[in-house]
Short mmCIF file of C-alpha atoms in Angstrom, two decimals:
data_model
loop_
_atom_site.label_atom_id
_atom_site.label_comp_id
_atom_site.label_asym_id
_atom_site.label_seq_id
_atom_site.Cartn_x
_atom_site.Cartn_y
_atom_site.Cartn_z
CA MET V 1431 -32.48 53.36 36.77
CA ASN V 1432 -28.87 52.81 36.15
CA PRO V 1433 -27.01 52.85 39.61
CA MET V 1434 -24.00 54.88 38.07
CA ARG V 1435 -26.51 57.32 36.74
CA LEU V 1436 -28.05 57.60 40.16
CA VAL V 1437 -24.84 58.14 41.75
CA ALA V 1438 -23.95 60.93 39.31
CA LEU V 1439 -27.35 62.76 39.83
CA THR V 1440 -26.82 62.55 43.67
CA SER V 1441 -23.40 64.00 43.43
CA VAL V 1442 -24.56 66.85 41.22
CA ALA V 1443 -27.58 67.48 43.51
CA LEU V 1444 -25.21 67.57 46.59
CA THR V 1445 -22.67 69.82 44.63
CA VAL V 1446 -25.68 72.23 44.01
CA ALA V 1447 -26.83 72.02 47.43
CA LEU V 1448 -23.40 72.87 49.09
CA ALA V 1449 -22.96 75.80 46.40
CA THR V 1450 -26.24 77.14 47.54
CA ALA V 1451 -25.36 76.99 50.94
CA CYS V 1452 -22.02 78.52 50.93
CA THR V 1453 -22.53 81.18 48.45
CA GLU V 1454 -23.14 83.83 51.22
CA GLU V 1455 -20.17 82.76 53.35
CA ARG V 1456 -17.26 81.92 51.37
CA ALA V 1457 -15.46 81.37 47.96
CA ILE V 1458 -16.29 77.93 46.48
CA THR V 1459 -15.09 76.03 43.23
CA THR V 1460 -17.97 77.45 41.33
CA GLU V 1461 -17.56 81.04 42.78
CA PRO V 1462 -13.96 81.52 43.56
CA VAL V 1463 -13.63 85.09 43.89
CA GLY V 1464 -16.73 86.82 45.47
CA SER V 1465 -17.27 90.61 45.90
CA LEU V 1466 -14.35 92.83 45.70
CA GLY V 1467 -12.98 94.56 49.06
CA PHE V 1468 -11.81 97.95 49.46
CA GLY V 1469 -10.09 99.51 52.47
CA GLN V 1470 -8.31 102.57 53.79
CA ASN V 1471 -6.50 103.20 56.96
CA LEU V 1472 -8.07 105.42 59.64
CA VAL V 1473 -6.30 108.60 60.88
CA LYS V 1474 -6.28 110.03 64.49
CA ALA V 1475 -8.45 113.07 64.92
CA GLN V 1476 -8.59 115.19 68.28
CA SER V 1477 -9.85 118.60 66.68
CA ASN V 1478 -13.23 118.41 68.91
CA LEU V 1479 -12.30 116.49 72.11
CA PRO V 1480 -13.95 118.11 75.34
CA ARG V 1481 -11.65 120.90 76.43
CA GLY V 1482 -11.31 124.24 77.87
CA ARG V 1483 -10.03 126.63 80.39
CA ALA V 1484 -10.64 127.73 83.90
CA ILE V 1485 -9.87 131.21 85.34
CA PHE V 1486 -9.46 131.46 89.04
CA PRO V 1487 -9.47 134.20 91.65
CA THR V 1488 -6.08 135.65 92.33
CA ALA V 1489 -6.42 134.15 96.03
CA PRO V 1490 -7.63 130.82 96.88
CA ILE V 1491 -9.79 132.32 99.78
CA ALA V 1492 -12.04 135.59 99.65
CA SER V 1493 -10.18 138.88 99.14
CA ALA V 1494 -11.16 142.41 100.05
CA THR V 1495 -11.98 143.07 96.42
CA PRO V 1496 -14.94 140.98 95.48
CA ALA V 1497 -14.37 141.82 91.68
CA THR V 1498 -11.21 139.71 91.87
CA ASP V 1499 -13.10 136.76 93.01
CA SER V 1500 -14.61 135.83 89.88
CA ILE V 1501 -14.41 132.30 88.63
CA ILE V 1502 -14.93 131.54 84.89
CA VAL V 1503 -15.13 128.11 83.19
CA GLU V 1504 -14.90 127.95 79.21
CA LEU V 1505 -15.62 124.72 77.58
CA GLY V 1506 -15.78 123.20 74.18
CA GLY V 1507 -16.45 119.78 72.68
CA LEU V 1508 -19.26 119.25 74.77
CA ASP V 1509 -22.35 117.05 73.37
CA SER V 1510 -25.73 117.92 73.97
CA LEU V 1511 -27.37 115.73 76.71
CA SER V 1512 -31.14 114.32 76.29
CA SER V 1513 -31.16 112.63 79.85
CA GLY V 1514 -28.96 114.47 82.13
CA ASN V 1515 -27.01 117.94 82.69
CA TYR V 1516 -23.57 119.39 83.19
CA VAL V 1517 -23.08 120.91 86.55
CA VAL V 1518 -20.37 123.00 87.71
CA TRP V 1519 -18.73 122.70 91.03
CA VAL V 1520 -16.05 124.73 93.05
CA GLY V 1521 -14.20 122.74 95.80
CA ASN V 1522 -11.20 122.44 97.66
CA ASP V 1523 -8.09 120.56 96.39
CA SER V 1524 -8.69 117.36 98.26
CA ALA V 1525 -12.35 117.14 97.10
CA THR V 1526 -13.70 116.88 100.61
CA LYS V 1527 -16.03 119.88 100.07
CA PHE V 1528 -17.71 121.33 97.24
CA VAL V 1529 -20.16 124.19 96.26
CA ARG V 1530 -22.68 123.87 93.52
CA ALA V 1531 -22.20 126.99 91.29
CA SER V 1532 -24.73 129.13 89.59
CA GLY V 1533 -23.45 131.35 86.95
CA LEU V 1534 -24.13 133.42 83.61
CA LEU V 1535 -24.04 130.75 80.58
CA THR V 1536 -23.02 132.39 77.24
CA VAL V 1537 -23.06 130.23 74.07
CA LEU V 1538 -20.69 131.03 71.19
CA ARG V 1539 -22.04 129.29 68.03
CA THR V 1540 -20.07 128.86 64.73
CA ASP V 1541 -22.28 128.03 61.61
CA THR V 1542 -20.69 126.87 58.27
CA THR V 1543 -22.24 127.53 54.88
CA LEU V 1544 -20.82 127.02 51.40
CA ASN V 1545 -20.91 130.02 48.92
CA ALA V 1546 -21.65 129.75 45.03
CA GLN V 1547 -18.04 128.70 44.44
CA GLY V 1548 -18.33 125.85 47.01
CA ASP V 1549 -16.07 127.44 49.60
CA ALA V 1550 -16.87 127.22 53.32
CA VAL V 1551 -18.03 130.46 54.84
CA PHE V 1552 -17.87 130.80 58.82
CA SER V 1553 -20.15 133.03 60.73
CA THR V 1554 -20.22 133.29 64.75
CA SER V 1555 -23.09 134.59 67.00
CA SER V 1556 -23.15 134.84 70.96
CA ILE V 1557 -26.22 134.15 72.79
CA VAL V 1558 -26.54 135.00 76.52
CA VAL V 1559 -28.75 132.17 78.15
CA GLY V 1560 -28.84 133.74 81.55
CA THR V 1561 -28.17 132.41 85.17
CA VAL V 1562 -28.09 128.66 85.40
CA ASN V 1563 -27.01 125.96 87.68
CA GLN V 1564 -26.99 123.12 85.16
CA PHE V 1565 -26.97 122.99 81.39
CA SER V 1566 -27.50 120.22 78.79
CA THR V 1567 -26.54 122.41 75.72
CA GLY V 1568 -23.73 121.31 73.62
CA GLY V 1569 -22.68 120.46 70.03
CA SER V 1570 -19.70 120.29 67.71
CA ASN V 1571 -20.05 124.09 66.72
CA ARG V 1572 -20.67 125.45 70.27
CA LEU V 1573 -18.31 126.87 73.03
CA MET V 1574 -19.62 127.40 76.54
CA ARG V 1575 -18.80 130.25 78.91
CA PHE V 1576 -19.81 129.86 82.43
CA ALA V 1577 -18.97 133.01 84.64
CA THR V 1578 -19.61 133.32 88.42
CA THR V 1579 -18.18 134.67 91.76
CA ARG V 1580 -17.70 133.20 95.17
CA ALA V 1581 -20.29 135.58 96.63
CA ALA V 1582 -22.96 134.48 94.04
CA ILE V 1583 -22.61 130.78 94.85
CA GLY V 1584 -22.41 131.32 98.62
CA MET V 1585 -18.95 130.21 99.17
CA PRO V 1586 -17.74 131.09 102.74
CA ASN V 1587 -14.79 133.36 102.81
CA ALA V 1588 -12.46 130.95 104.55
CA ASP V 1589 -13.11 127.93 101.81
CA SER V 1590 -10.41 127.54 99.02
CA ALA V 1591 -11.37 127.68 95.71
CA ASN V 1592 -8.67 125.36 94.38
CA LEU V 1593 -10.75 123.08 92.22
CA VAL V 1594 -13.13 123.66 89.24
CA LEU V 1595 -15.08 120.54 88.37
CA VAL V 1596 -17.62 119.70 85.67
CA SER V 1597 -20.00 116.66 86.35
CA LEU V 1598 -22.59 114.67 84.69
CA GLU V 1599 -25.81 114.64 86.66
CA THR V 1600 -28.87 112.49 85.81
CA GLY V 1601 -31.19 113.74 88.86
CA THR V 1602 -31.20 116.51 91.44
CA PRO V 1603 -27.55 116.94 92.54
CA GLY V 1604 -26.85 116.59 96.04
CA THR V 1605 -23.91 118.08 98.12
CA ALA V 1606 -21.15 116.62 95.87
CA PRO V 1607 -20.70 115.64 92.25
CA SER V 1608 -21.50 112.26 91.00
CA VAL V 1609 -19.07 109.45 89.91
CA ARG V 1610 -19.25 111.13 86.41
CA ARG V 1611 -16.62 113.65 86.87
CA PRO V 1612 -15.05 114.09 83.34
CA LEU V 1613 -13.58 117.78 83.36
CA TRP V 1614 -11.70 119.39 85.93
CA VAL V 1615 -8.86 122.23 86.43
CA ARG V 1616 -6.74 122.31 89.81
CA ARG V 1617 -5.44 125.70 90.90
CA SER V 1618 -2.19 123.87 91.50
CA GLN V 1619 -1.76 123.30 87.85
CA ALA V 1620 -2.73 126.65 86.75
CA ALA V 1621 -0.64 129.48 85.69
CA VAL V 1622 -0.56 133.16 85.44
CA VAL V 1623 -1.98 134.36 82.01
CA GLY V 1624 -2.22 138.06 81.87
CA VAL V 1625 -3.32 139.01 85.45
CA ARG V 1626 -5.27 136.00 86.21
CA LEU V 1627 -4.69 132.38 87.06
CA THR V 1628 -5.67 130.38 84.19
CA GLY V 1629 -5.43 126.48 83.75
CA GLY V 1630 -6.26 124.00 80.93
CA VAL V 1631 -9.09 121.51 81.68
CA ARG V 1632 -8.41 117.97 81.84
CA PHE V 1633 -10.81 115.49 80.32
CA GLY V 1634 -11.17 112.00 81.83
CA ASN V 1635 -11.69 110.74 85.41
CA TYR V 1636 -11.13 113.06 88.12
CA SER V 1637 -9.65 111.79 91.59
CA PRO V 1638 -8.24 113.88 94.55
CA ARG V 1639 -5.09 111.93 94.10
CA LEU V 1640 -2.96 112.87 91.32
CA SER V 1641 -1.59 109.29 90.88
CA GLU V 1642 -5.24 107.99 90.59
CA GLU V 1643 -6.66 110.50 87.99
CA PHE V 1644 -7.02 109.38 84.52
CA VAL V 1645 -6.26 111.87 81.87
CA PHE V 1646 -7.81 111.18 78.44
CA ALA V 1647 -7.03 114.46 76.92
CA ALA V 1648 -5.32 117.50 78.32
CA SER V 1649 -6.23 121.31 77.28
CA THR V 1650 -3.80 124.00 76.58
CA ALA V 1651 -4.82 127.33 77.64
CA ALA V 1652 -3.97 130.55 75.65
CA ASN V 1653 -4.17 134.15 76.57
CA ALA V 1654 -6.92 135.01 74.03
CA VAL V 1655 -10.30 136.26 74.24
CA PHE V 1656 -13.04 133.63 74.73
CA GLY V 1657 -13.44 131.68 71.44
CA PRO V 1658 -11.96 128.76 69.31
CA ALA V 1659 -8.34 129.80 69.69
CA ALA V 1660 -8.47 130.23 73.45
CA PHE V 1661 -8.08 126.62 74.19
CA SER V 1662 -7.10 123.38 72.40
CA ALA V 1663 -6.84 119.49 73.56
CA THR V 1664 -4.53 116.63 72.68
CA THR V 1665 -4.50 113.06 73.76
CA VAL V 1666 -1.18 111.03 73.74
CA ILE V 1667 -2.25 107.49 72.86
CA ILE V 1668 -2.35 107.02 68.93
CA PRO V 1669 -5.24 104.47 67.95
CA ARG V 1670 -4.57 102.30 64.75
CA GLY V 1671 -7.46 101.16 62.35
CA ARG V 1672 -8.81 100.15 58.90
CA ILE V 1673 -12.00 100.26 57.07
CA GLU V 1674 -13.01 97.40 54.83
CA VAL V 1675 -15.98 97.12 52.52
CA ARG V 1676 -16.63 94.12 50.79
CA GLY V 1677 -20.16 93.95 49.12
CA ALA V 1678 -22.78 94.75 51.74
CA ILE V 1679 -20.32 94.40 54.48
CA TYR V 1680 -18.75 97.29 56.15
CA THR V 1681 -16.30 96.67 58.80
CA VAL V 1682 -13.94 98.90 61.19
CA ASN V 1683 -11.04 96.96 62.65
CA ASP V 1684 -8.85 98.94 65.11
CA SER V 1685 -6.76 99.00 68.17
CA ASN V 1686 -4.78 100.89 70.87
CA TYR V 1687 -7.66 103.04 72.50
CA TYR V 1688 -7.60 104.32 76.01
CA ARG V 1689 -10.66 102.85 77.97
CA PRO V 1690 -13.44 105.70 77.74
CA PRO V 1691 -13.78 108.11 80.91
CA VAL V 1692 -16.54 107.07 83.12
CA GLY V 1693 -20.15 108.01 81.21
CA TYR V 1694 -18.66 107.50 77.58
CA PHE V 1695 -18.34 104.78 74.86
CA TYR V 1696 -17.05 104.33 71.56
CA GLU V 1697 -19.21 104.25 68.30
CA ALA V 1698 -18.45 104.09 64.50
CA TRP V 1699 -20.25 105.97 61.80
CA THR V 1700 -20.23 106.43 57.96
CA ILE V 1701 -21.52 109.74 56.47
CA ARG V 1702 -23.34 110.10 53.07
CA THR V 1703 -22.61 113.36 51.24
CA ASP V 1704 -23.55 114.72 47.90
CA THR V 1705 -20.96 115.73 45.23
CA LEU V 1706 -20.61 119.11 46.88
CA GLY V 1707 -19.59 117.35 50.09
CA ARG V 1708 -22.94 118.48 51.67
CA PHE V 1709 -24.27 116.27 54.47
CA ILE V 1710 -27.23 113.91 53.58
CA ASP V 1711 -27.24 111.10 55.98
CA THR V 1712 -25.34 109.50 58.96
CA VAL V 1713 -25.31 105.57 59.51
CA SER V 1714 -24.12 103.93 62.66
CA LEU V 1715 -21.64 101.19 62.38
CA GLY V 1716 -22.29 100.03 65.67
CA ARG V 1717 -20.74 100.39 69.06
CA LYS V 1718 -17.22 99.00 69.38
CA ALA V 1719 -16.80 95.42 70.23
CA THR V 1720 -14.15 92.82 70.52
CA PRO V 1721 -13.27 90.85 67.36
CA PHE V 1722 -14.93 87.72 66.09
CA PRO V 1723 -16.04 85.29 67.35
CA GLY V 1724 -16.65 86.86 70.61
CA ARG V 1725 -18.14 90.20 69.61
CA LEU V 1726 -18.61 91.45 73.22
CA SER V 1727 -19.79 94.92 73.48
CA TYR V 1728 -17.34 97.62 74.91
CA TYR V 1729 -20.06 99.79 75.88
CA ASP V 1730 -19.34 99.37 79.62
CA ALA V 1731 -15.75 99.30 79.10
CA ASP V 1732 -15.74 102.77 81.12
CA THR V 1733 -16.24 100.91 84.19
CA GLN V 1734 -15.28 97.22 83.20
CA ILE V 1735 -12.93 94.82 81.79
CA THR V 1736 -15.06 93.81 78.80
CA ASP V 1737 -12.52 91.03 77.93
CA PRO V 1738 -9.01 90.69 79.44
CA LEU V 1739 -7.62 89.19 76.11
CA PHE V 1740 -8.38 92.36 74.26
CA MET V 1741 -8.40 94.92 77.16
CA PHE V 1742 -5.75 95.39 79.65
CA GLY V 1743 -2.85 97.38 80.90
CA THR V 1744 -2.09 99.43 84.19
CA PRO V 1745 -2.60 101.90 85.56
CA THR V 1746 -5.39 102.53 82.80
CA PRO V 1747 -6.65 99.82 80.64
CA VAL V 1748 -6.26 100.10 77.10
CA ILE V 1749 -8.38 98.42 74.28
CA PHE V 1750 -6.01 96.46 72.09
CA ALA V 1751 -8.26 94.69 69.63
CA ALA V 1752 -11.85 95.97 68.39
CA GLN V 1753 -14.30 95.84 65.57
CA HIS V 1754 -17.48 97.40 64.06
CA ARG V 1755 -19.41 95.13 61.67
CA VAL V 1756 -22.74 95.69 59.88
CA SER V 1757 -24.50 94.84 56.50
CA ALA V 1758 -26.05 97.13 54.17
CA ASP V 1759 -28.92 94.41 53.65
CA THR V 1760 -29.98 95.14 57.45
CA ILE V 1761 -29.79 99.16 57.19
CA ALA V 1762 -32.45 101.14 55.24
CA GLY V 1763 -30.88 103.80 52.87
CA THR V 1764 -27.57 102.29 52.50
CA VAL V 1765 -28.01 100.84 49.03
CA VAL V 1766 -28.00 103.61 46.54
CA ARG V 1767 -28.92 103.10 42.84
CA GLY V 1768 -28.10 99.23 43.51
CA ILE V 1769 -24.79 99.68 45.24
CA PRO V 1770 -24.23 99.20 48.82
CA TRP V 1771 -22.68 102.13 50.66
CA ARG V 1772 -22.57 104.26 47.53
CA GLU V 1773 -22.04 108.11 48.38
CA PHE V 1774 -20.87 107.34 51.85
CA ALA V 1775 -17.75 109.37 51.88
CA PHE V 1776 -16.48 109.29 55.34
CA THR V 1777 -15.78 106.92 58.35
CA TYR V 1778 -15.68 108.38 61.80
CA VAL V 1779 -14.94 106.69 65.21
CA THR V 1780 -16.57 108.87 68.08
CA LEU V 1781 -16.55 108.98 71.73
CA GLN V 1782 -20.19 109.09 72.73
CA ASN V 1783 -21.85 110.32 75.92
CA LYS V 1784 -24.16 108.00 77.41
CA LEU V 1785 -26.40 110.87 78.36
CA SER V 1786 -26.80 112.10 74.87
CA PRO V 1787 -29.52 111.01 72.01
CA THR V 1788 -28.51 107.37 71.25
CA ASP V 1789 -29.11 107.88 67.42
CA ARG V 1790 -27.09 110.83 66.76
CA MET V 1791 -23.29 111.20 66.07
CA GLY V 1792 -21.45 113.06 69.01
CA ALA V 1793 -19.34 115.99 68.76
CA ASN V 1794 -15.96 114.07 69.79
CA ALA V 1795 -14.11 112.50 66.84
CA VAL V 1796 -11.27 110.07 67.79
CA MET V 1797 -10.52 108.53 64.40
CA VAL V 1798 -11.70 109.57 60.79
CA VAL V 1799 -11.01 108.65 57.17
CA GLY V 1800 -12.27 109.92 53.74
CA ASN V 1801 -13.60 106.69 52.11
CA PRO V 1802 -11.59 105.88 48.72
CA SER V 1803 -13.68 106.36 45.57
CA SER V 1804 -13.82 102.50 45.28
CA VAL V 1805 -16.26 102.44 48.22
CA SER V 1806 -18.02 105.82 47.43
CA PHE V 1807 -17.98 105.65 43.77
CA ARG V 1808 -17.18 109.18 43.69
#
């Protein structure tokens, strides 16, 4: 064989081999462009963070009028739990003595339907669950009202009711709440609303010392009847981020998140809807992780510094760089009529409770965006 012809054939074969090896990873001479990429900026959302208010007795110790010794806790933004319970505690301000509370639990549920014109129609219903000392009920459309008295929980007359705290418990509670103490209200931070002392719930990590507590979000309590208008919550930090979809690859690149409260983690989701905006499916885009090439999970960022290059700051560490990345090739149902991610119209970043079902999007949205039509093909 002609040596020059052999060299030419070898060069062609090598070029074909390299092209075959590289087409999945990068643009090459024979395929310089590749799939088009589309993106959209995420927007901060805080409409359903854990929130609420507590109504205290008019005096920190027992009074001569038992009717004035009622303690009421109203909560929203709680996710339902599959492997634990919410427990309400009443204690002194220094958190050296607690009493586990039993009380009457009422659940207010709001449902949304679409009428013939496609407009949302809201309806509410109230369910009296009964007297409980723990509960696992939750959901984005549910509010909880837990009402008790000093006498009902056996609180000694001389003990002060200066603190209401909600903990997350995985077993039989002891004489004090677990280390997962995400919701609390101090009497010292309450104010007179009507004829009672009312304080907005703080969500984060409780500590007896004000200087050591971590407040992810703070609630504002209103002088209103129990319902959606009774309280709201805000967080001061402003995360930033952007989604990018290129062919089968779906990424969320974001930054500037508070570390999660103990017992929580961040996860991203995309939602498929029909042409009327009705829910079809929810797909996880994975737990938040450090950027490429490390890709270390932030699942334990509630108690650990995952990577000091991307998570730092005092007194509360902040996640300064993160990513979610998945491929439609590895997830069933994400290729619709031959197009990856077709009809997936929204992206959410949520704060997930570690005791909630692992395969379900939680109630607490932190960031959200409506995907552009170049992604959803609407």
